[in-house]
CSV table of C-alpha atoms in Angstrom, one decimal:
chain,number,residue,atom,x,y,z
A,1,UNK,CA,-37.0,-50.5,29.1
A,2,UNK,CA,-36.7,-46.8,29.8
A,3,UNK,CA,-35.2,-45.0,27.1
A,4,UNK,CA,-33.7,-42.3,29.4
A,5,UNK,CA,-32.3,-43.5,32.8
A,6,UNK,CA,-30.9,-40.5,35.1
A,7,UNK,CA,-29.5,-42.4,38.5
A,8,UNK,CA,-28.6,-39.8,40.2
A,9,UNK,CA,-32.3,-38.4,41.7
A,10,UNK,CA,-30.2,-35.9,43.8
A,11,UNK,CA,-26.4,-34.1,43.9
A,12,UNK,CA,-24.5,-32.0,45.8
A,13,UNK,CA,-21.3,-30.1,44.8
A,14,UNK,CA,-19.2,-27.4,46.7
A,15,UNK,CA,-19.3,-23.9,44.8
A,16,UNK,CA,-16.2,-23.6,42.2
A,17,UNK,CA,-15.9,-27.6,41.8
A,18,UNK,CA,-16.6,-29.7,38.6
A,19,UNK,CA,-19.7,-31.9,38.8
A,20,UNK,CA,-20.6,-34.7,36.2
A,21,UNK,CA,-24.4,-35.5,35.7
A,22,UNK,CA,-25.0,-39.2,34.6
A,23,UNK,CA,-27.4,-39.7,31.8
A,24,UNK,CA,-27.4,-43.2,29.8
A,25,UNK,CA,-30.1,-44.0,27.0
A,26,UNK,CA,-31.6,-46.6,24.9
A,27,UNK,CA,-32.7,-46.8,21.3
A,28,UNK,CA,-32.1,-48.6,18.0
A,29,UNK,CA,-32.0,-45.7,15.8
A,30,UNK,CA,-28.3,-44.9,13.9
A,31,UNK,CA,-29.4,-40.9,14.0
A,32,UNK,CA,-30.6,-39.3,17.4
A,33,UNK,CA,-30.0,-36.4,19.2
A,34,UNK,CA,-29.1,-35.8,22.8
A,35,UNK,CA,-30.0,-32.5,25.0
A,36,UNK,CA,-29.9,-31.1,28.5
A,37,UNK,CA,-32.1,-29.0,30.0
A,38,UNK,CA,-32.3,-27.1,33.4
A,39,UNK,CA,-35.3,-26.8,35.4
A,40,UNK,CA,-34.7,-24.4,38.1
A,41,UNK,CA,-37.5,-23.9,41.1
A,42,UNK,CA,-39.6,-21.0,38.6
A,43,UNK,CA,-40.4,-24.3,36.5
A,44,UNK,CA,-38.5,-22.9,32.8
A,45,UNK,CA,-36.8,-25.7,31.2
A,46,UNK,CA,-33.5,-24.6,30.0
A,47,UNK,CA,-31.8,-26.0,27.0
A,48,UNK,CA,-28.0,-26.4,27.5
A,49,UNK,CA,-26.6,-28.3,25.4
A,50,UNK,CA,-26.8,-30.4,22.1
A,51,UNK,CA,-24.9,-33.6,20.9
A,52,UNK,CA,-25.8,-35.8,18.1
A,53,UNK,CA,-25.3,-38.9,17.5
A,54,UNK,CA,-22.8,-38.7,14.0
A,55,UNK,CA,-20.8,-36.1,16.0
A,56,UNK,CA,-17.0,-37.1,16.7
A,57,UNK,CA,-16.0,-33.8,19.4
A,58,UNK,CA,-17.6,-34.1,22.6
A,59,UNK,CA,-20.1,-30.6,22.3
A,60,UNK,CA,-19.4,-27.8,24.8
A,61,UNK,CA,-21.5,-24.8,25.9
A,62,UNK,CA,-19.8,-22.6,28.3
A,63,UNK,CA,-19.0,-24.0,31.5
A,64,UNK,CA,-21.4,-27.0,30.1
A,65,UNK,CA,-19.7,-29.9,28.4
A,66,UNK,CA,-21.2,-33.4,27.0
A,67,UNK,CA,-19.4,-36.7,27.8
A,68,UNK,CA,-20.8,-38.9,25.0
A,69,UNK,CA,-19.8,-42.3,24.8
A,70,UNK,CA,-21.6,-43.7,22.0
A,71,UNK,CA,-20.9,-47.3,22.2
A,72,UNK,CA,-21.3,-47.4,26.3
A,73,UNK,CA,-24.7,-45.2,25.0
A,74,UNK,CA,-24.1,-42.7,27.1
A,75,UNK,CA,-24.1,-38.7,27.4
A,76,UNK,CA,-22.7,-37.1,31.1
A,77,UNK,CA,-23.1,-33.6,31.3
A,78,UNK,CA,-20.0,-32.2,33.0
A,79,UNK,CA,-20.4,-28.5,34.7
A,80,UNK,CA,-17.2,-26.7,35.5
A,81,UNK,CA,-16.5,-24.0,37.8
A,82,UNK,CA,-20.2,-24.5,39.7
A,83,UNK,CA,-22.1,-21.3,40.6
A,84,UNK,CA,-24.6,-21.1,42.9
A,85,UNK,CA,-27.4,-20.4,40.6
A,86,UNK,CA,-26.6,-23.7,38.7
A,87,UNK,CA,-29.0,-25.6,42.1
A,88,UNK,CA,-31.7,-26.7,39.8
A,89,UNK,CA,-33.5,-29.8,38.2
A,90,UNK,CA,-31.1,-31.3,35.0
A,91,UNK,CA,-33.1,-33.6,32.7
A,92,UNK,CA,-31.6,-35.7,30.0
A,93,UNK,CA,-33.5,-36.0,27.0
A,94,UNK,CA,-33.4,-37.8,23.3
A,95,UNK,CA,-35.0,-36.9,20.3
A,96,UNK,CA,-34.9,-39.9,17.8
A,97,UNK,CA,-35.3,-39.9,14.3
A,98,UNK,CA,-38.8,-42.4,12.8
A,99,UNK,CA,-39.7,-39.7,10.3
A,100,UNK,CA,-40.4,-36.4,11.2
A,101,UNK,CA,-41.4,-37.2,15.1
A,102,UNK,CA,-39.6,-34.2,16.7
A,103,UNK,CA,-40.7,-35.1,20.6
A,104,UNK,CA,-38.0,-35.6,23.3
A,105,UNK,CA,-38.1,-38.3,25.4
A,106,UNK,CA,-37.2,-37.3,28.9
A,107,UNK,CA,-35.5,-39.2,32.0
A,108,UNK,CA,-36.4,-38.2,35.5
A,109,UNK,CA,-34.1,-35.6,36.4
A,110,UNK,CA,-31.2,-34.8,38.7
A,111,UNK,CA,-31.7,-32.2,41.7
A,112,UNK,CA,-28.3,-30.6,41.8
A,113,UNK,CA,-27.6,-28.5,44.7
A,114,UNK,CA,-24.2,-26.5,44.6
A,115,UNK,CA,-23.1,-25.7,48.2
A,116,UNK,CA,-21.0,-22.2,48.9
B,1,UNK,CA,-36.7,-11.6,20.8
B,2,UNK,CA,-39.0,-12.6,23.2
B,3,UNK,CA,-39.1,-16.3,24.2
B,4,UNK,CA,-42.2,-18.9,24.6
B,5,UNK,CA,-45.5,-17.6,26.1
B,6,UNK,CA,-47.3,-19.4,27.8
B,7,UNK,CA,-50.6,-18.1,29.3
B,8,UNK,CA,-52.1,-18.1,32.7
B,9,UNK,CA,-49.1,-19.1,34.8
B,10,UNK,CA,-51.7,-20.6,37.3
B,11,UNK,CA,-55.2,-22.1,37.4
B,12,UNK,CA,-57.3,-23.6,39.6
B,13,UNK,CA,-60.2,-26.0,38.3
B,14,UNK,CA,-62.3,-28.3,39.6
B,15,UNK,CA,-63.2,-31.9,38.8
B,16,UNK,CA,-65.2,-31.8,35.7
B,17,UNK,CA,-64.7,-28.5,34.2
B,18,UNK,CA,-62.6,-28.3,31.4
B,19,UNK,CA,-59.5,-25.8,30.9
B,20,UNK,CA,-57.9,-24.0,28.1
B,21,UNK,CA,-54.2,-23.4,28.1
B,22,UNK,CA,-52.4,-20.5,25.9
B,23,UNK,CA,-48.6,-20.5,24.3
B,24,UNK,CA,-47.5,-17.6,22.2
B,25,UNK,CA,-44.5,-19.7,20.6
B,26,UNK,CA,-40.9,-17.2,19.6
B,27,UNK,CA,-41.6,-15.6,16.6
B,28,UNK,CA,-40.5,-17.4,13.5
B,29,UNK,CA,-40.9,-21.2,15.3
B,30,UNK,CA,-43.6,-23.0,13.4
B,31,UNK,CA,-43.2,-26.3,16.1
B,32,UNK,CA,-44.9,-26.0,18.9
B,33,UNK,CA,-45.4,-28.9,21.4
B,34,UNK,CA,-46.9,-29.5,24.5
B,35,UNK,CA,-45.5,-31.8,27.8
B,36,UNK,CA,-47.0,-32.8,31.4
B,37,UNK,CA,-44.9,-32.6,34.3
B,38,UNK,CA,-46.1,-34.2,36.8
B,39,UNK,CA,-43.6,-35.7,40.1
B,40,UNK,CA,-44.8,-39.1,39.2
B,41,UNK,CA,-45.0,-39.5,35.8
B,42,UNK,CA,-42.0,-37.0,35.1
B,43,UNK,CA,-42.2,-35.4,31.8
B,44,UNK,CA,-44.6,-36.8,29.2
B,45,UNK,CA,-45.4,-35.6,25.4
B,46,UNK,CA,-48.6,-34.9,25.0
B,47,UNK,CA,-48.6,-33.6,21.1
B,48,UNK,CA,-47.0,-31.7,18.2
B,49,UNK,CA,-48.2,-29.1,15.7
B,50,UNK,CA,-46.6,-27.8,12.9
B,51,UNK,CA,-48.2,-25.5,10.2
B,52,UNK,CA,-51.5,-25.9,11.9
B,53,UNK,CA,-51.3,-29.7,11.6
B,54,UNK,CA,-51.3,-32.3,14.3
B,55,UNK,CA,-47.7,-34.3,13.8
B,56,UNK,CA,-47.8,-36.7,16.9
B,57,UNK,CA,-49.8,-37.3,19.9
B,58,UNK,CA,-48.4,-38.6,23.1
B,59,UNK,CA,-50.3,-41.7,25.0
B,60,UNK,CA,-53.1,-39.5,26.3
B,61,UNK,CA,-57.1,-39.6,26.4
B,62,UNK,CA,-58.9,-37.7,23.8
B,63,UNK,CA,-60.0,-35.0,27.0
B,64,UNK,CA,-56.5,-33.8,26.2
B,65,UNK,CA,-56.8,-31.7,22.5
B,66,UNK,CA,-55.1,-29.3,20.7
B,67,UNK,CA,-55.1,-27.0,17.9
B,68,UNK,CA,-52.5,-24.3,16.2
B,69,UNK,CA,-53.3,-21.3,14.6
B,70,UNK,CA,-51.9,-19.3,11.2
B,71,UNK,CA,-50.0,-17.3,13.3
B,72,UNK,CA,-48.3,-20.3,15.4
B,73,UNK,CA,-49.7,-19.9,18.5
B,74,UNK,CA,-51.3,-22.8,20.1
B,75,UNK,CA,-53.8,-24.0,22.3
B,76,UNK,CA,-54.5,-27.0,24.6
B,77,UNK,CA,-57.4,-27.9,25.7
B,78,UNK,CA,-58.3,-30.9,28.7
B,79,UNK,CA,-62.2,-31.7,29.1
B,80,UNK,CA,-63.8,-33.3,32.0
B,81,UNK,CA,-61.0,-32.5,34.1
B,82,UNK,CA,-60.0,-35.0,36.5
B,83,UNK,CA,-57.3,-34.9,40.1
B,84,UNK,CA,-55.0,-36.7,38.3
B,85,UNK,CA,-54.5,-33.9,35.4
B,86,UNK,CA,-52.9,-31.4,38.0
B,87,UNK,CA,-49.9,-30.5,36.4
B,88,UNK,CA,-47.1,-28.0,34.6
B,89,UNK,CA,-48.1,-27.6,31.9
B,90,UNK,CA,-45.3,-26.8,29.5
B,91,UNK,CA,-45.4,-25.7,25.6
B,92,UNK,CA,-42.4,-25.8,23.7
B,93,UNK,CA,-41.5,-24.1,20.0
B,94,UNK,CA,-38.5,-25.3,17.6
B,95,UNK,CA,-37.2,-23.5,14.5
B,96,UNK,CA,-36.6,-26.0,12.3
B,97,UNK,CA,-36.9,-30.1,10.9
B,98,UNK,CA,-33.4,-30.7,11.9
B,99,UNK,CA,-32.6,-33.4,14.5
B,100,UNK,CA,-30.5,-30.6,16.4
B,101,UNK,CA,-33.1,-28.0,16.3
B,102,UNK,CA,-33.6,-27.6,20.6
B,103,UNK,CA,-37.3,-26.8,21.8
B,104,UNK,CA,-37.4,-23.8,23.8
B,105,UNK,CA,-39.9,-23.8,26.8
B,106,UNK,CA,-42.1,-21.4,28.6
B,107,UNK,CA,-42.6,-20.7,32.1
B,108,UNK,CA,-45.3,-23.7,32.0
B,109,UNK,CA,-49.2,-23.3,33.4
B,110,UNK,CA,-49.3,-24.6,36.8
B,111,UNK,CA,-52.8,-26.5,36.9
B,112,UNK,CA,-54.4,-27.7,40.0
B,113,UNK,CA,-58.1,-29.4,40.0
B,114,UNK,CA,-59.5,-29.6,43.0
């Protein structure tokens, strides 16, 4: 089963609206972590935003906030106010905790592509 | 401060040779890891070092190696170089042990064996 599942492979907005990015996972572990990243066309992967699992508030960055939904296991990343320059690649990633294993696992991205 | 290093941006290879791959990681991170990005595979972990030490390795062959150095910075090395390792290339550095500690990414190494 794939630990990361993105099902939106491509999005469109309109500039100025709200877009939610789907992003559900899978794991057995009680302590994980949960990022987004941005991948725009140079290739840079942009870290966004952060939610663990023992947090109770929703996290928010900016214009960038997390939906988590712990028991549904899943983590939306909601942009407000979209800018042009937000058209990029959005991965979903998790970082669970065996030990001191610090990789991400990643899911297979969403192409967002914000429309003036 | 400046952010994760990764040197050349681009390489062309062909079949057989082997490659090595630079990343300066942001001063202070003792972390650094290394991913493949590839459109089919997606992103994949290829290892970890901390404090010159290997942590983890990802599900590759042993043509993909790695070392760190005192100073942090890290190398990555593929031997025998074969199509299907065309790739980005991208190193990451962390600060910390935490759970939330992010990994911050360079530009990536775009390799192409030909």
């Amino acid at each position: 089963a794939q630990k990361i599942t993105q099902t939106q492979p491509g999005m469109f907005v309109q500039e100025k609206e709200a877009v939610t990015l789907d992003c559900t996972y899978d794991t057995s572990d009680q302590s994980y972590g949960l990022f987004w990243y941005k991948q725009p066309s140079s290739g840079e992967m942009i870290f966004l935003i952060y939610q663990g699992s023992y947090d109770e508030q929703n996290a928010t960055e900016g214009r960038y906030s997390l939906n988590f939904q712990k028991a549904r296991k899943s983590a939306n990343l909601v942009i407000s106010a979209s800018q042009l320059g937000d058209s990029a690649m959005y991965f979903c990633a998790m970082r669970e905790n065996p030990g001191s294993a610090r990789q991400l696992t990643f899911g297979s991205g969403t192409q967002l592509t914000v429309l003036p | 401060k400046a952010g994760v290093t990764q040197t050349p941006r681009y390489l062309i290879k062909t079949r057989g040779q082997q490659v090595t791959l630079s990343c300066s990681p942001i001063s202070g991170h003792r972390s650094v890891s290394w991913y493949q990005q590839t459109p089919g595979q997606g992103l994949q972990f290829l290892f970890e070092y901390f404090s010159e030490t290997q942590r983890n390795k990802g599900n590759f062959p042993g043509r993909f190696s790695g070392r760190q150095f005192s100073n942090s910075r890290s190398e990555m090395n593929v031997s025998t170089l074969e199509l299907g390792d065309s790739a980005l290339y991208l190193c990451a550095s962390s600060l910390g042990q935490l759970n939330n500690s992010p990994l911050h990414f360079g530009n990536g190494t775009r390799l192409t064996v030909t």
